[in-house]
Coordinates of C-alpha atoms in Angstrom, one line a residue:
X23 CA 0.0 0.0 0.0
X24 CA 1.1 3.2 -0.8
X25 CA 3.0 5.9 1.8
X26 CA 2.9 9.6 1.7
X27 CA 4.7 12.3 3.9
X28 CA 3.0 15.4 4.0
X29 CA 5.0 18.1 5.2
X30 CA 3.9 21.9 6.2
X31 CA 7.1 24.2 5.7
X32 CA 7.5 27.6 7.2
X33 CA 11.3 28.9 5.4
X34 CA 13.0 30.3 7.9
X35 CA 16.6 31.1 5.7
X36 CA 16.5 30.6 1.9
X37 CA 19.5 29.9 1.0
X38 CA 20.4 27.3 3.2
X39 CA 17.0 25.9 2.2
X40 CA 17.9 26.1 -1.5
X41 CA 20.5 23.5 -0.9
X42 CA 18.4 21.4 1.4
X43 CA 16.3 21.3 -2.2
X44 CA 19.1 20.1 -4.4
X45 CA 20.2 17.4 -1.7
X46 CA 16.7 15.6 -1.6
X47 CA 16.4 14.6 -4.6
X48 CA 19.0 12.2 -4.9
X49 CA 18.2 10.8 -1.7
X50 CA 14.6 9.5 -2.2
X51 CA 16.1 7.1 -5.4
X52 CA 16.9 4.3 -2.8
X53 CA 13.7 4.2 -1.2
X54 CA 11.3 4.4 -4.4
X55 CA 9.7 7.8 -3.4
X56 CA 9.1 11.1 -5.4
X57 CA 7.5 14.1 -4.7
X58 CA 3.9 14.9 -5.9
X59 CA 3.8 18.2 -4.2
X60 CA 6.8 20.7 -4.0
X61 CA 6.1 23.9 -2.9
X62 CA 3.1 24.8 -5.4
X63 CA 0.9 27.7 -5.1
X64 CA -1.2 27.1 -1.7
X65 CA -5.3 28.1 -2.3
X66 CA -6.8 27.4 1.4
X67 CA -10.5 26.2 1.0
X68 CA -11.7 25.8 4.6
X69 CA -10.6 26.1 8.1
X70 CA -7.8 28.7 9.3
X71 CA -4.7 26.5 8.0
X72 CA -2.5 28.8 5.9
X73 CA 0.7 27.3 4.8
X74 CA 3.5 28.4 2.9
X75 CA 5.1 25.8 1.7
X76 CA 3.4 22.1 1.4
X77 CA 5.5 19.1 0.1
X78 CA 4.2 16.0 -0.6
X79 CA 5.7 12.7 -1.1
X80 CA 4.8 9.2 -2.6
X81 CA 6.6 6.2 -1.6
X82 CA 5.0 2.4 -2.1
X83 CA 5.0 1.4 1.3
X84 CA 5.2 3.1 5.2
X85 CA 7.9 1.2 5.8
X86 CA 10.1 2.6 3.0
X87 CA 8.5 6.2 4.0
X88 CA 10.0 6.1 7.2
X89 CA 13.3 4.2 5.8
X90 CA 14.1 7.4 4.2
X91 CA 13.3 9.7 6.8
X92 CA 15.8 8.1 9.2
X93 CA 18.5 7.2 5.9
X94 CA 22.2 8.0 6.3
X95 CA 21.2 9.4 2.7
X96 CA 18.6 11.9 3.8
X97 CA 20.9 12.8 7.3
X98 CA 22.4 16.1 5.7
X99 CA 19.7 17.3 4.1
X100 CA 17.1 16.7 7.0
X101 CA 19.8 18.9 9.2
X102 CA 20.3 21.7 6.3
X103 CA 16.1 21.5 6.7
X104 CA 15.9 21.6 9.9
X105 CA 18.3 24.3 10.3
X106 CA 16.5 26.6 7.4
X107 CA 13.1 25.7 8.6
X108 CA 10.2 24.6 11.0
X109 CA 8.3 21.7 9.3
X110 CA 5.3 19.4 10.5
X111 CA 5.6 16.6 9.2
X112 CA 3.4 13.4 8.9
X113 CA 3.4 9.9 7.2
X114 CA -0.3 8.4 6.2
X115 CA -0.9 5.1 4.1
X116 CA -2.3 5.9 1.4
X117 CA -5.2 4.1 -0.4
X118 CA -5.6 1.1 -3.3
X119 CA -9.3 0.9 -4.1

């Protein structure tokens, strides 16, 4: 069954999260994920949630979500994000009808 990490972004020094961007990439190739979302325009439709930044990504199974999350590959890009940013971040299953 599918994976997805959804992550709400608030960019707290560009630059630094520019490189975080050109790190990530490279690092999701191992685990089978890609991004479906990454950083498109935001149009809120109900509630007071206003993000900035939304990323989403696809990967075919939790386990392999949360593989990546704690890879050595994804290690210095997580700290350039987390150093450039404040996220939440979540992983859901996704859904096979």
């Amino acid at each position: 069954m599918p994976a997805y990490i959804i992550v709400d972004i608030d960019v707290t020094n560009a630059a630094t999260y520019e490189e975080y961007k050109k790190l990530t990439p490279g690092s999701l190739q191992p685990y089978n994920g890609k991004f479906i979302v990454r950083g498109g325009a935001v149009s809120p439709l109900e509630g007071d949630w206003s993000p900035t930044r939304i990323v989403v990504l696809e990967f075919p199974t939790m386990e392999q979500a949360k593989a990546w999350w704690s890879s050595d590959e994804y290690a210095p890009a997580k700290a350039l994000r987390q150093s450039a940013s404040s996220s939440r971040m979540i992983a859901v299953e996704g859904f096979e009808g």
